[in-house]
Short mmCIF file of C-alpha atoms in Angstrom, two decimals:
data_model
loop_
_atom_site.label_atom_id
_atom_site.label_comp_id
_atom_site.label_asym_id
_atom_site.label_seq_id
_atom_site.Cartn_x
_atom_site.Cartn_y
_atom_site.Cartn_z
CA MET K 777 90.60 67.85 -129.58
CA PRO K 778 92.05 67.28 -132.77
CA ARG K 779 93.90 64.90 -134.22
CA LEU K 780 97.67 65.36 -132.57
CA SER K 781 100.18 65.51 -136.05
CA GLU K 782 103.62 63.69 -135.41
CA LYS K 783 105.78 67.05 -134.69
CA GLU K 784 102.93 67.64 -132.12
CA MET K 785 103.10 63.90 -130.48
CA ASP K 786 107.50 65.10 -130.73
CA ALA K 787 106.60 68.61 -128.70
CA ILE K 788 104.51 66.60 -125.86
CA THR K 789 106.80 63.62 -125.75
CA ASN K 790 110.24 66.74 -125.78
CA ASN K 791 108.26 68.42 -122.87
CA PHE K 792 106.86 65.90 -120.62
CA TYR K 793 110.54 63.52 -120.41
CA SER K 794 112.43 68.12 -119.44
CA CYS K 795 110.08 67.71 -116.20
CA PHE K 796 111.55 64.92 -115.45
CA CYS K 797 114.36 65.80 -116.12
CA GLY K 798 114.05 69.83 -114.22
CA ILE K 799 115.19 71.24 -117.54
CA HIS K 800 113.57 71.83 -120.52
CA LEU K 801 115.55 69.49 -123.20
CA SER K 802 115.23 71.80 -125.64
CA GLU K 803 118.33 73.44 -123.04
CA ALA K 804 120.42 70.43 -122.95
CA GLU K 805 120.54 68.82 -126.67
CA SER K 806 124.48 67.83 -126.35
CA GLY K 807 126.38 67.17 -123.83
CA ILE K 808 126.11 67.13 -119.97
CA SER K 809 123.21 68.76 -117.69
CA PHE K 810 123.53 68.60 -113.79
CA VAL K 811 120.40 69.53 -112.73
CA CYS K 812 119.84 69.90 -108.86
CA SER K 813 116.29 69.55 -107.91
CA ALA K 814 113.96 70.37 -105.06
CA SER K 815 111.62 68.78 -107.41
CA ARG K 816 113.49 65.52 -106.65
CA ASN K 817 111.65 64.98 -102.76
CA ASP K 818 108.55 65.09 -104.54
CA ALA K 819 106.64 61.39 -104.62
CA LEU K 820 105.45 61.28 -108.10
CA LYS K 821 102.16 60.92 -109.36
CA GLY K 822 101.05 57.67 -109.83
CA PHE K 823 104.32 55.96 -108.95
CA GLY K 824 103.87 56.35 -105.73
CA CYS K 825 107.55 56.68 -104.20
CA LYS K 826 110.06 59.27 -105.53
CA TYR K 827 112.48 59.55 -108.19
CA SER K 828 115.33 60.51 -105.98
CA ILE K 829 117.38 59.98 -109.18
CA TYR K 830 116.74 60.60 -113.49
CA VAL K 831 119.29 60.52 -115.18
CA LEU K 832 118.38 61.02 -119.18
CA VAL K 833 120.73 59.80 -121.51
CA LYS K 834 119.14 60.55 -125.24
CA GLU K 835 121.55 61.01 -128.48
CA ASP K 836 124.11 63.50 -127.32
CA ALA K 837 122.53 64.76 -124.09
CA CYS K 838 122.69 62.89 -120.68
CA ILE K 839 121.17 65.56 -118.02
CA VAL K 840 121.85 64.39 -113.93
CA SER K 841 118.90 65.32 -111.77
CA TYR K 842 118.93 65.12 -107.97
CA ALA K 843 117.63 65.46 -105.10
CA PRO K 844 119.93 67.89 -103.62
CA LYS K 845 120.75 65.57 -100.71
CA TYR K 846 122.85 64.41 -103.46
CA ALA K 847 124.86 67.34 -104.73
CA GLY K 848 128.07 66.37 -102.68
CA PHE K 849 128.20 62.96 -104.62
CA PHE K 850 126.96 64.13 -108.31
CA GLU K 851 129.61 67.39 -107.85
CA GLU K 852 132.88 65.08 -108.22
CA LEU K 853 131.08 64.40 -111.43
CA GLN K 854 130.75 67.11 -112.83
CA GLU K 855 133.71 66.85 -114.89
CA ALA K 856 133.96 62.97 -115.64
CA GLY K 857 132.01 61.33 -119.19
CA VAL K 858 128.53 59.70 -118.99
CA ILE K 859 129.97 55.58 -119.22
CA ASP K 860 131.66 57.11 -115.81
CA ILE K 861 129.11 59.09 -114.25
CA LEU K 862 126.76 55.90 -114.43
CA THR K 863 129.33 53.40 -113.70
CA ALA K 864 129.15 56.06 -109.86
CA ILE K 865 125.44 55.48 -109.56
CA HIS K 866 125.02 51.77 -110.42
CA ALA K 867 127.93 51.50 -107.88
CA ARG K 868 125.89 53.18 -105.14
CA PHE K 869 121.91 53.31 -105.44
CA ALA K 870 120.17 50.45 -106.74
CA ILE K 871 119.36 51.96 -110.33
CA LYS K 872 116.56 51.00 -112.92
CA LYS K 873 116.66 51.42 -116.13
CA MET K 874 113.51 51.87 -118.29
CA GLN K 875 113.54 52.58 -122.30
CA LEU K 876 111.47 55.36 -122.78
CA MET K 877 109.78 55.47 -126.49
CA LYS K 878 107.29 58.54 -128.02
CA PHE K 879 104.96 57.98 -130.56
CA LYS K 880 106.23 58.33 -134.95
CA HIS K 881 103.34 57.58 -136.91
CA GLU K 882 100.35 54.51 -137.01
CA ARG K 883 101.56 51.22 -138.26
CA VAL K 884 98.00 49.35 -136.79
CA LYS K 885 94.92 49.69 -138.86
CA GLU K 886 93.03 46.92 -137.64
CA TYR K 887 92.25 45.93 -134.70
CA GLY K 888 90.18 42.85 -134.55
CA ASN K 889 88.40 42.35 -131.52
CA ALA K 890 89.62 45.37 -129.53
CA ARG K 891 87.14 47.66 -128.74
CA VAL K 892 87.09 50.66 -125.55
CA LEU K 893 85.42 50.26 -122.93
CA LYS K 894 82.77 51.47 -120.98
CA LYS K 895 81.42 50.99 -117.46
CA ALA K 896 79.08 48.73 -118.59
CA ASP K 897 82.09 46.13 -119.07
CA TYR K 898 83.44 47.22 -115.95
CA PRO K 899 82.23 43.21 -114.06
CA LEU K 900 84.48 41.65 -117.11
CA TYR K 901 87.22 44.46 -115.80
CA GLU K 902 86.95 43.09 -112.28
CA GLU K 903 87.24 39.73 -113.23
CA PHE K 904 90.14 40.59 -116.07
CA PHE K 905 91.96 41.98 -113.60
CA ARG K 906 91.71 39.15 -110.57
CA SER K 907 93.32 37.07 -112.94
CA THR K 908 96.29 39.04 -113.88
CA SER K 909 95.94 40.59 -110.08
CA PRO K 910 95.62 37.16 -107.97
CA THR K 911 97.81 39.19 -104.59
CA ALA K 912 95.88 42.41 -105.15
CA ASP K 913 92.64 43.61 -103.06
CA PRO K 914 90.09 45.61 -105.89
CA THR K 915 88.25 46.33 -103.02
CA GLY K 916 87.25 50.10 -102.75
CA TRP K 917 88.86 51.76 -105.15
CA LEU K 918 89.36 49.35 -108.27
CA GLN K 919 85.81 50.39 -109.55
CA GLU K 920 85.89 54.35 -109.00
CA TYR K 921 89.14 54.08 -110.92
CA PHE K 922 88.04 52.28 -113.68
CA GLU K 923 85.05 54.59 -113.93
CA GLU K 924 87.39 57.34 -113.79
CA LYS K 925 89.20 56.89 -117.08
CA VAL K 926 86.69 55.31 -119.24
CA GLN K 927 84.92 58.59 -118.50
CA LYS K 928 87.83 60.14 -120.56
CA GLU K 929 88.14 57.33 -123.15
CA TYR K 930 90.96 56.06 -121.62
CA PHE K 931 91.27 51.74 -121.30
CA THR K 932 91.06 49.53 -124.41
CA GLY K 933 90.06 46.03 -124.62
CA TYR K 934 90.36 42.57 -126.24
CA PHE K 935 87.88 40.35 -126.25
CA VAL K 936 87.09 36.66 -127.29
CA ASN K 937 83.95 34.67 -126.57
CA ASP K 938 82.62 37.69 -124.58
CA LYS K 939 85.67 37.45 -122.14
CA LEU K 940 88.07 40.32 -121.72
CA VAL K 941 91.47 38.95 -122.76
CA SER K 942 93.77 41.34 -123.32
CA VAL K 943 93.78 45.38 -121.65
CA CYS K 944 95.28 48.63 -122.29
CA ASP K 945 94.96 50.39 -119.19
CA ALA K 946 95.95 54.19 -118.20
CA PRO K 947 97.66 55.08 -115.13
CA ASP K 948 97.40 58.05 -113.16
CA MET K 949 100.24 60.17 -114.82
CA PRO K 950 102.30 62.15 -113.23
CA TYR K 951 103.24 65.41 -115.23
CA MET K 952 100.79 66.83 -117.55
CA GLU K 953 97.72 65.07 -117.43
CA ASP K 954 95.16 64.44 -120.43
CA THR K 955 97.88 66.02 -122.94
CA ILE K 956 99.57 62.71 -122.46
CA GLN K 957 99.03 59.40 -121.45
CA HIS K 958 100.59 56.10 -120.37
CA THR K 959 99.61 52.70 -122.24
CA GLY K 960 100.20 49.86 -119.81
CA ILE K 961 99.57 46.15 -121.26
CA VAL K 962 98.10 43.50 -120.09
CA THR K 963 96.95 40.40 -121.25
CA LEU K 964 95.88 36.83 -119.75
CA LYS K 965 98.76 33.84 -119.48
CA SER K 966 97.01 31.06 -121.57
CA GLU K 967 95.78 34.25 -124.55
CA ARG K 968 99.59 35.88 -125.37
CA ARG K 969 100.97 35.72 -128.18
CA LYS K 970 97.94 35.85 -130.03
CA GLY K 971 97.92 38.78 -131.24
CA TYR K 972 95.62 40.38 -128.83
CA ALA K 973 98.35 42.70 -127.19
CA LYS K 974 98.90 44.37 -130.63
CA CYS K 975 95.42 45.02 -131.30
CA THR K 976 94.41 46.44 -128.57
CA ALA K 977 98.10 49.12 -128.06
CA ALA K 978 97.20 49.94 -130.64
CA LEU K 979 93.55 50.86 -131.02
CA ALA K 980 94.77 52.70 -127.14
CA ALA K 981 97.39 54.59 -128.87
CA HIS K 982 94.87 56.05 -132.27
CA HIS K 983 91.58 56.45 -130.16
CA LEU K 984 94.20 58.72 -127.91
CA ILE K 985 95.92 60.41 -130.89
CA GLU K 986 92.23 60.84 -132.41
CA ASN K 987 91.25 62.49 -129.12
CA GLY K 988 93.65 65.06 -128.72
CA VAL K 989 96.41 63.11 -125.97
CA CYS K 990 99.57 61.62 -126.74
CA PRO K 991 100.68 58.19 -126.08
CA GLN K 992 103.20 57.17 -124.19
CA TRP K 993 105.66 54.02 -123.01
CA GLU K 994 108.10 53.01 -121.21
CA CYS K 995 109.31 50.16 -120.03
CA ARG K 996 111.91 47.70 -118.56
CA ALA K 997 114.75 48.22 -120.60
CA GLU K 998 115.58 44.15 -120.43
CA ASN K 999 111.65 43.75 -121.43
CA THR K 1000 112.16 43.34 -125.16
CA ALA K 1001 109.13 41.90 -125.11
CA SER K 1002 107.17 45.53 -125.16
CA ILE K 1003 109.56 46.79 -126.93
CA ALA K 1004 109.33 45.09 -129.59
CA LEU K 1005 105.34 45.45 -129.52
CA ALA K 1006 105.76 49.33 -128.67
CA GLU K 1007 107.62 49.30 -132.02
CA SER K 1008 104.89 47.55 -133.60
CA ILE K 1009 102.81 49.50 -132.63
CA GLY K 1010 104.22 52.91 -134.38
CA TYR K 1011 106.80 53.80 -131.08
CA GLU K 1012 110.44 54.11 -131.55
CA LYS K 1013 112.83 54.63 -128.85
CA TYR K 1014 113.65 57.83 -127.29
CA GLY K 1015 116.27 57.74 -124.35
CA VAL K 1016 117.03 55.26 -121.69
CA ALA K 1017 116.91 56.96 -118.49
CA TYR K 1018 118.06 55.60 -114.89
CA ILE K 1019 115.78 55.93 -112.14
CA LEU K 1020 116.69 55.83 -108.01
CA GLU K 1021 113.28 55.49 -106.87
CA GLU K 1022 112.84 55.85 -103.20
#
């Protein structure tokens, strides 16, 4: 696959979030759009839950996508403004607020001791996983997951003294798999604030772009550290999503 251009990444990102909204964003560039979608009843691959309500606020547009069972609730908000809609949703539901990012251009060219992980790195990855996820049991699934992703060259990691200290992983994507890929980042607590996460995440984005896959980043809106990290390697703010998970 050829390297993606900025224009191509912008189009892919728009298409990706259009899938969540149930309407193409080119049809909802301004104003408020209400979308009642049966797809909101489906559990999302890689998420393990349904996004029964998904509200995207982006520049001058607000897209309100919801499962049919909430149609009555949103019918009463058809004439409301964005602030009133969000206020009403927050008053009734436990909403998760996510900052969505899109990749603009690469700002990091040196990656230190970060590299794309290989199948042979699994023992180091399992040690890393057990350190960062002490309550999770990797038995019977972690190696298969790791090997599937490294075959696609989706994992990057930072090494210090032959130890894996920071990893960009690649969760399953609910839409447009192998066209766009989320790059989660985890770093050992003892190795944070040393620039390792930045190098690892920058290499992950670079390698995806070089292989024709659009990098994607989103995090809790209150996670200012994650937003700053994303911006430091070339992402910019895209929009904010308000989500009811069920």
